[in-house]
Amino acid sequence: MPAGNLLISAAILFSGSMVTQSLRLFDFMNMLCIRRTSFYRHQKNYLQPTIMKVWRDEQTTMINQLADMEGGLILAGDGRCDSPGHCAKYGSFSVVEQRLNKVLDIQLVQSNEVPNSSWCEHEGLRRTIAFFEDWGLDVSTIISDRHRQNAKWIREQMPNTDHYFDVWHVAKGISRKIESLGSQKDCSDLKAWKQSIINHLYWSAASTPDNRGEVIVAKWCSVIGHIQNTHTNHPDPLFTDCAHGPLEGEERNRLWIQPNSRAAVKLENLLTSKALLKDIGKLSAHYQTSSLEAFHSLLLHFAPKHTAFSNLGMQSRLILAGLHYNENSARPQAVNSEGQMRYSIVFPKYKKGDYTVRPIKIKPSYLYVQKLMETLFNDYLQHRRLMKQMSEQLSENLPGPMSSRMEHPDKDEAIDSFVSRFNAVV
Ligand SMILES: [Zn+2]
């Protein structure tokens, strides 16, 4: 095989590019190039085995590093729906080890492997935990969203593991509810408090480093008094006085909520509901799943949701995103020519017109692509038989195609009936 052919296929996949567009680009330039079928053959026989091998090396290195560290794994885990449209073909579950800030494992679940697509996230968690058990690694802490099935399973099956909820996920739910309460009759003043209440939620968790749930809840509940301009003698003995100093200037003239008003009562019911307090008691003080949000946005580059991928194609792209994340997760902030830190102003959608200041990081590096290329060409020249074996192994363990669950009609019969119906209409 001409080296350039394999190189083109490798460069397309390793850069996270889409095959059809990339090959069309050569076509428009009147450059002779490989066909799509060749790309898929290269991907199956050489590229996927290479990606899996490099990922296993990466995982082994991380696991050895972790074995030298004290305490069990601290994992932030989150699922993602990886399919175009509403029909979820895949769900993936990824975990970032918080002390390393690296993606340690990624599991892809095809929805016909489980009772229905909402099970994918749960199945992904189970597989990732089984993977760590095989390696003899203890999981001391898991931080996740409030996926009920996962919470129950962790509680029952992993009695020695602490499970905490990510503040961002809980905050998002509260924020949405305050927003909708604020549009009710006599409640519009509440909207002005939304951001302060959310900030207070973050503070309640972050200021309780020992993760004592009842203290987080006591701090949280003090917000009810605070927004009514009462800052001392809060009812919970674990947190009786607001932690802020005397209020000054603008802070004194806030839109205080009248005690016993309709807005006050409605808000109190919302913020102190039994179910919510139970979740707030389990908020994570130290670690959040924000690293996973960053990883998931990277996934959108490697596996955009508008494109359908084969199971192994999807796995490869998840892993490429993992390799990219791991190499670049500790990137320092960029500086300008005068040596000052660089920042950008962005307007995230969720802030509805408000801005956020973000540090600009230095440009990402791609040493993992160099490693992939070296492994690919070295193995192609020296261990082609092993590559072929691995490729066969990978295909053997795959779930069947999604359509295998459907009843297939006889194709000729189906066409006959379509044509006769069409003619009848004409
Ligand atoms: Zn206060």
Coordinates of C-alpha atoms and ligand atoms in Angstrom, one line a residue:
M1 CA 0.0 0.0 0.0
P2 CA 1.3 3.5 -0.8
A3 CA 2.2 5.1 2.5
G4 CA 0.3 8.2 1.6
N5 CA -3.0 6.3 1.4
L6 CA -2.7 5.1 5.0
L7 CA -1.4 8.5 6.1
I8 CA -4.5 10.3 4.6
S9 CA -6.9 7.9 6.4
A10 CA -4.9 8.3 9.7
A11 CA -4.8 12.1 9.4
I12 CA -8.5 12.3 8.8
L13 CA -9.4 10.2 11.8
F14 CA -6.7 11.4 14.3
S15 CA -7.7 15.0 13.7
G16 CA -11.3 14.2 14.3
S17 CA -12.3 15.3 10.8
M18 CA -15.3 13.9 8.9
V19 CA -14.5 11.5 6.2
T20 CA -16.9 12.6 3.5
Q21 CA -16.0 16.2 3.7
S22 CA -12.3 15.6 3.8
L23 CA -12.3 13.4 0.7
R24 CA -14.6 15.8 -1.1
L25 CA -12.0 18.5 -0.5
F26 CA -9.4 16.6 -2.4
D27 CA -12.0 15.9 -5.1
F28 CA -12.7 19.6 -5.6
M29 CA -9.0 20.3 -5.9
N30 CA -8.9 17.6 -8.7
M31 CA -6.4 15.7 -6.6
L32 CA -6.5 11.9 -6.9
C33 CA -7.3 10.4 -3.5
I34 CA -8.4 7.2 -1.8
R35 CA -12.1 6.4 -1.8
R36 CA -14.4 6.2 1.2
T37 CA -14.4 2.4 1.2
S38 CA -10.6 2.5 1.5
F39 CA -10.8 4.8 4.4
Y40 CA -13.2 2.4 6.2
R41 CA -11.0 -0.5 5.4
H42 CA -7.9 1.3 6.9
Q43 CA -9.9 2.4 9.9
K44 CA -11.1 -1.1 10.7
N45 CA -7.8 -3.0 10.0
Y46 CA -5.2 -0.5 11.2
L47 CA -6.4 2.7 12.7
Q48 CA -8.8 1.3 15.3
P49 CA -6.3 -1.3 16.6
T50 CA -3.8 1.5 16.9
I51 CA -6.1 3.8 18.8
M52 CA -7.1 1.0 21.2
K53 CA -3.4 0.1 21.8
V54 CA -2.3 3.6 22.5
W55 CA -5.4 4.1 24.8
R56 CA -4.5 1.0 26.8
D57 CA -0.9 2.2 27.2
E58 CA -2.3 5.6 28.4
Q59 CA -4.7 3.9 30.9
T60 CA -1.9 1.6 32.2
T61 CA 0.4 4.6 32.7
M62 CA -2.3 6.5 34.7
I63 CA -3.2 3.4 36.7
N64 CA 0.4 2.9 37.7
Q65 CA 0.6 6.6 38.7
L66 CA -2.5 6.1 40.8
A67 CA -1.2 3.0 42.5
D68 CA 1.6 5.2 43.9
M69 CA -0.9 7.7 45.3
E70 CA -2.5 7.4 48.7
G71 CA -6.3 6.8 49.0
G72 CA -8.7 5.4 46.5
L73 CA -9.9 6.9 43.2
I74 CA -11.8 10.2 43.2
L75 CA -13.9 10.1 40.1
A76 CA -16.2 12.6 38.5
G77 CA -18.5 10.7 36.2
D78 CA -21.1 11.8 33.7
G79 CA -23.0 10.3 30.8
R80 CA -23.6 11.7 27.4
C81 CA -26.1 10.9 24.7
D82 CA -24.0 10.3 21.6
S83 CA -26.5 10.0 18.8
P84 CA -27.9 12.4 16.3
G85 CA -31.6 13.3 16.8
H86 CA -33.8 11.9 19.4
C87 CA -33.3 8.3 18.7
A88 CA -30.4 7.5 21.0
K89 CA -28.2 4.8 19.5
Y90 CA -25.4 5.3 21.9
G91 CA -24.8 6.6 25.4
S92 CA -21.3 7.0 26.8
F93 CA -20.1 7.3 30.4
S94 CA -16.8 8.9 31.1
V95 CA -14.9 9.4 34.4
V96 CA -12.2 12.0 35.1
E97 CA -9.9 11.2 38.0
Q98 CA -9.9 14.4 40.0
R99 CA -6.3 14.3 41.4
L100 CA -4.8 13.7 37.9
N101 CA -7.5 15.7 36.1
K102 CA -7.4 13.0 33.4
V103 CA -10.0 10.9 31.6
L104 CA -9.4 7.5 33.1
D105 CA -12.1 5.5 31.4
I106 CA -14.7 5.8 28.8
Q107 CA -17.5 3.3 28.2
L108 CA -19.7 3.2 25.1
V109 CA -23.1 1.5 25.5
Q110 CA -25.3 0.8 22.5
S111 CA -28.9 1.2 23.3
N112 CA -29.9 -2.3 22.1
E113 CA -27.5 -3.8 24.7
V114 CA -29.8 -2.5 27.5
P115 CA -33.6 -2.5 28.1
N116 CA -33.9 1.0 26.7
S117 CA -31.8 4.0 25.9
S118 CA -32.2 5.7 29.3
W119 CA -30.3 2.7 30.8
C120 CA -27.1 3.5 28.8
E121 CA -25.7 5.9 31.5
H122 CA -26.3 3.3 34.2
E123 CA -24.8 0.5 32.3
G124 CA -21.8 2.7 31.5
L125 CA -21.2 3.3 35.2
R126 CA -21.4 -0.4 36.0
R127 CA -18.9 -1.2 33.3
T128 CA -16.5 1.4 34.4
I129 CA -16.6 0.3 38.0
A130 CA -16.1 -3.3 36.9
F131 CA -13.1 -2.2 34.9
F132 CA -11.5 -0.6 38.1
E133 CA -12.4 -3.8 40.1
D134 CA -10.5 -5.9 37.5
W135 CA -7.5 -3.6 38.1
G136 CA -7.9 -3.9 41.9
L137 CA -8.4 -0.2 42.3
D138 CA -10.6 1.2 45.1
V139 CA -13.0 3.9 44.4
S140 CA -13.2 6.2 47.4
T141 CA -15.4 9.0 46.0
I142 CA -17.8 9.5 43.1
I143 CA -19.1 12.9 42.0
S144 CA -22.0 12.9 39.6
D145 CA -25.3 14.4 38.7
R146 CA -28.5 13.2 40.4
H147 CA -29.2 10.2 38.2
R148 CA -31.5 8.2 40.5
Q149 CA -30.7 4.8 39.2
N150 CA -27.0 5.4 39.6
A151 CA -27.4 6.9 43.1
K152 CA -29.3 3.9 44.3
W153 CA -26.8 1.4 42.7
I154 CA -23.8 3.2 44.3
R155 CA -25.5 3.2 47.7
E156 CA -26.3 -0.5 47.5
Q157 CA -23.3 -1.9 45.6
M158 CA -20.5 0.3 46.8
P159 CA -21.0 0.8 50.5
N160 CA -17.4 2.0 51.0
T161 CA -17.6 4.7 48.4
D162 CA -18.8 8.2 49.1
H163 CA -21.2 9.6 46.6
Y164 CA -21.6 13.4 46.2
F165 CA -23.6 15.5 43.8
D166 CA -22.1 18.0 41.5
V167 CA -23.2 21.5 42.6
W168 CA -23.6 22.8 39.0
H169 CA -26.3 20.2 38.2
V170 CA -28.2 21.0 41.3
A171 CA -27.8 24.7 40.8
K172 CA -29.2 24.4 37.2
G173 CA -32.4 22.8 38.5
I174 CA -32.9 25.4 41.3
S175 CA -32.2 28.2 38.9
R176 CA -34.8 27.0 36.4
K177 CA -37.4 26.7 39.2
I178 CA -36.8 30.2 40.6
E179 CA -37.0 31.5 37.0
S180 CA -40.5 30.0 36.6
L181 CA -41.6 31.0 40.1
G182 CA -40.6 34.5 39.3
S183 CA -43.1 34.7 36.4
Q184 CA -46.0 33.9 38.8
K185 CA -48.3 36.5 40.3
D186 CA -46.7 38.7 43.0
C187 CA -43.4 36.8 42.7
S188 CA -41.5 38.9 40.1
D189 CA -39.1 40.3 42.8
L190 CA -37.7 36.8 43.2
K191 CA -35.9 37.0 39.8
A192 CA -33.5 39.6 41.2
W193 CA -32.4 37.1 43.8
K194 CA -31.8 34.2 41.6
Q195 CA -28.0 34.7 41.1
S196 CA -27.4 35.4 44.8
I197 CA -29.3 32.2 45.7
I198 CA -27.2 30.2 43.3
N199 CA -24.0 31.8 44.6
H200 CA -25.1 30.9 48.1
L201 CA -25.5 27.2 47.0
Y202 CA -21.9 27.1 45.8
W203 CA -20.7 28.8 48.9
S204 CA -22.7 26.5 51.2
A205 CA -20.9 23.5 49.7
A206 CA -17.4 25.0 49.1
S207 CA -17.2 26.4 52.7
T208 CA -17.8 23.0 54.2
P209 CA -14.6 21.1 53.3
D210 CA -15.4 18.2 55.6
N211 CA -18.6 17.6 53.5
R212 CA -20.8 17.4 56.6
G213 CA -24.2 17.3 54.9
E214 CA -26.2 18.7 57.8
V215 CA -23.9 21.8 58.0
I216 CA -24.3 22.4 54.2
V217 CA -28.1 22.2 54.6
A218 CA -28.0 24.6 57.6
K219 CA -26.0 27.1 55.7
W220 CA -28.2 26.7 52.7
C221 CA -31.4 27.3 54.7
S222 CA -30.1 30.5 56.1
V223 CA -30.7 32.1 52.7
I224 CA -34.5 32.2 53.5
G225 CA -33.8 34.6 56.4
H226 CA -31.1 36.5 54.5
I227 CA -33.4 37.5 51.6
Q228 CA -35.9 38.8 54.1
N229 CA -33.2 41.0 55.6
T230 CA -32.7 38.8 58.7
H231 CA -29.1 37.9 59.2
T232 CA -28.9 36.5 62.7
N233 CA -30.8 33.9 64.7
H234 CA -31.5 31.6 61.8
P235 CA -33.5 28.6 63.2
D236 CA -30.9 25.9 62.5
P237 CA -28.5 25.7 65.5
L238 CA -25.7 24.5 63.2
F239 CA -25.6 27.8 61.4
T240 CA -27.3 30.7 63.2
D241 CA -25.7 33.8 61.8
C242 CA -24.9 34.9 58.2
A243 CA -21.2 34.7 57.5
H244 CA -21.0 38.1 55.7
G245 CA -20.1 41.2 57.6
P246 CA -22.3 44.3 58.1
L247 CA -24.1 45.1 54.8
E248 CA -22.9 48.3 53.2
G249 CA -24.0 50.6 50.3
E250 CA -26.0 48.9 47.6
E251 CA -26.1 45.7 49.6
R252 CA -28.4 47.4 52.2
N253 CA -30.9 48.6 49.6
R254 CA -31.6 45.3 48.0
L255 CA -35.1 44.2 47.0
W256 CA -35.8 42.4 50.3
I257 CA -38.6 40.0 50.3
Q258 CA -41.5 40.7 52.7
P259 CA -41.8 37.9 55.4
N260 CA -45.0 35.9 54.9
S261 CA -45.7 37.4 51.5
R262 CA -46.8 35.1 48.8
A263 CA -43.3 35.3 47.2
A264 CA -41.6 34.5 50.5
V265 CA -43.8 31.5 51.2
K266 CA -43.6 30.1 47.7
L267 CA -39.8 30.5 47.6
E268 CA -39.3 28.9 51.0
N269 CA -41.4 25.9 49.9
L270 CA -39.2 25.6 46.8
L271 CA -35.8 26.0 48.5
T272 CA -36.5 23.8 51.5
S273 CA -38.4 20.9 49.9
K274 CA -37.5 17.6 51.6
A275 CA -36.2 16.1 48.3
L276 CA -34.0 19.1 47.6
L277 CA -32.5 19.3 51.1
K278 CA -31.6 15.6 50.9
D279 CA -29.7 16.3 47.7
I280 CA -28.1 19.4 49.1
G281 CA -26.8 17.4 52.0
K282 CA -24.8 15.4 49.5
L283 CA -23.2 18.3 47.5
S284 CA -19.6 17.9 46.8
A285 CA -17.4 20.5 48.5
H286 CA -14.1 20.0 46.7
Y287 CA -14.6 18.4 43.3
Q288 CA -17.1 19.1 40.6
T289 CA -17.9 17.6 37.3
S290 CA -16.9 20.7 35.4
S291 CA -13.8 18.8 34.0
L292 CA -16.3 16.5 32.3
E293 CA -18.2 19.4 30.8
A294 CA -14.9 20.4 29.2
F295 CA -14.4 16.9 28.0
H296 CA -17.9 16.7 26.6
S297 CA -17.5 19.8 24.6
L298 CA -14.3 18.3 23.2
L299 CA -16.4 15.3 22.2
L300 CA -18.5 17.5 20.0
H301 CA -15.4 18.2 17.9
F302 CA -14.4 14.5 17.6
A303 CA -17.9 13.0 17.3
P304 CA -20.4 15.7 16.3
K305 CA -24.0 14.7 17.1
H306 CA -25.1 15.3 13.5
T307 CA -23.1 12.4 12.2
A308 CA -23.8 8.7 12.7
F309 CA -20.8 6.5 13.5
S310 CA -20.4 2.8 13.7
N311 CA -19.8 1.4 17.2
L312 CA -16.1 1.1 16.8
G313 CA -16.0 4.4 14.9
M314 CA -17.6 6.0 17.9
Q315 CA -15.4 4.3 20.4
S316 CA -12.3 5.5 18.5
R317 CA -13.5 9.1 18.5
L318 CA -14.3 9.0 22.2
I319 CA -10.8 7.8 22.9
L320 CA -9.2 10.4 20.7
A321 CA -11.1 13.1 22.6
G322 CA -9.8 11.4 25.8
L323 CA -6.2 11.4 24.6
H324 CA -6.5 15.1 23.6
Y325 CA -8.0 16.0 27.0
N326 CA -5.4 14.2 28.9
E327 CA -2.5 15.8 27.1
N328 CA -4.0 19.3 27.4
S329 CA -5.8 19.3 30.7
A330 CA -3.0 21.1 32.6
R331 CA -2.4 23.8 30.0
P332 CA -1.3 27.0 31.6
Q333 CA -2.8 30.4 30.9
A334 CA -1.4 32.3 28.0
V335 CA 0.5 35.6 28.4
N336 CA 0.9 38.5 26.0
S337 CA 4.1 40.0 24.7
E338 CA 4.3 42.2 27.9
G339 CA 4.0 39.2 30.1
Q340 CA 0.4 39.8 31.2
M341 CA -2.1 37.1 31.6
R342 CA -4.6 36.8 28.7
Y343 CA -8.4 36.7 29.2
S344 CA -11.4 36.8 27.0
I345 CA -14.9 38.0 27.6
V346 CA -17.7 35.6 26.5
F347 CA -21.4 35.7 26.6
P348 CA -22.6 32.2 27.5
K349 CA -26.2 31.3 26.6
Y350 CA -27.2 30.4 30.1
K351 CA -26.3 33.8 31.4
K352 CA -28.9 35.4 29.1
G353 CA -26.8 38.4 28.0
D354 CA -24.4 38.6 30.9
Y355 CA -20.8 38.1 30.3
T356 CA -18.1 35.8 31.9
V357 CA -14.4 36.4 32.0
R358 CA -12.4 33.4 31.0
P359 CA -8.6 32.9 31.1
I360 CA -7.2 32.1 27.7
K361 CA -5.0 29.0 27.8
I362 CA -1.9 28.4 25.6
K363 CA -2.5 26.5 22.4
P364 CA -3.1 22.8 22.7
S365 CA -0.4 20.3 21.8
Y366 CA -0.8 17.1 19.8
L367 CA 2.0 14.7 20.9
Y368 CA -0.6 12.0 21.1
V369 CA -1.1 12.2 17.3
Q370 CA 2.6 11.7 16.9
K371 CA 2.5 8.7 19.1
L372 CA -0.5 7.3 17.2
M373 CA 1.3 7.8 13.9
E374 CA 4.5 6.1 15.1
T375 CA 2.6 3.2 16.5
L376 CA 0.5 2.9 13.3
F377 CA 3.4 2.8 10.9
N378 CA 5.6 0.7 13.2
D379 CA 2.9 -1.9 13.7
Y380 CA 1.9 -1.9 10.0
L381 CA 5.5 -2.7 9.0
Q382 CA 6.4 -5.1 11.8
H383 CA 3.3 -6.6 13.4
R384 CA 0.6 -6.6 10.8
R385 CA -0.6 -10.0 11.8
L386 CA -1.1 -8.8 15.4
M387 CA -3.0 -5.8 14.1
K388 CA -5.3 -8.0 12.1
Q389 CA -5.9 -10.3 15.1
M390 CA -6.8 -7.3 17.3
S391 CA -9.1 -5.9 14.6
E392 CA -10.9 -9.2 14.5
Q393 CA -11.2 -9.3 18.3
L394 CA -12.6 -5.8 18.4
S395 CA -15.3 -6.7 15.8
E396 CA -16.2 -10.0 17.6
N397 CA -17.2 -8.3 20.9
L398 CA -19.6 -5.8 19.3
P399 CA -23.3 -5.6 19.9
G400 CA -25.5 -6.4 16.9
P401 CA -26.7 -3.6 14.6
M402 CA -29.7 -1.6 15.9
S403 CA -31.9 -2.9 13.1
S404 CA -31.4 -6.5 14.2
R405 CA -34.2 -6.0 16.7
M406 CA -36.6 -5.0 13.9
E407 CA -38.5 -7.5 11.8
H408 CA -37.0 -7.5 8.3
P409 CA -39.5 -7.8 5.4
D410 CA -38.7 -9.6 2.2
K411 CA -37.1 -6.8 0.1
D412 CA -38.8 -7.8 -3.2
E413 CA -42.2 -8.0 -1.6
A414 CA -41.7 -4.7 0.1
I415 CA -40.7 -3.0 -3.2
D416 CA -43.6 -4.6 -5.0
S417 CA -46.1 -3.3 -2.5
F418 CA -44.5 0.2 -2.5
V419 CA -44.7 0.4 -6.3
S420 CA -48.3 -0.8 -6.5
R421 CA -49.4 1.7 -3.9
F422 CA -47.5 4.5 -5.7
N423 CA -49.2 3.6 -9.0
A424 CA -52.6 3.4 -7.3
V425 CA -52.2 7.0 -6.1
V426 CA -51.1 8.3 -9.5
Ligands
ZN1 ZN -27.4 37.5 55.5

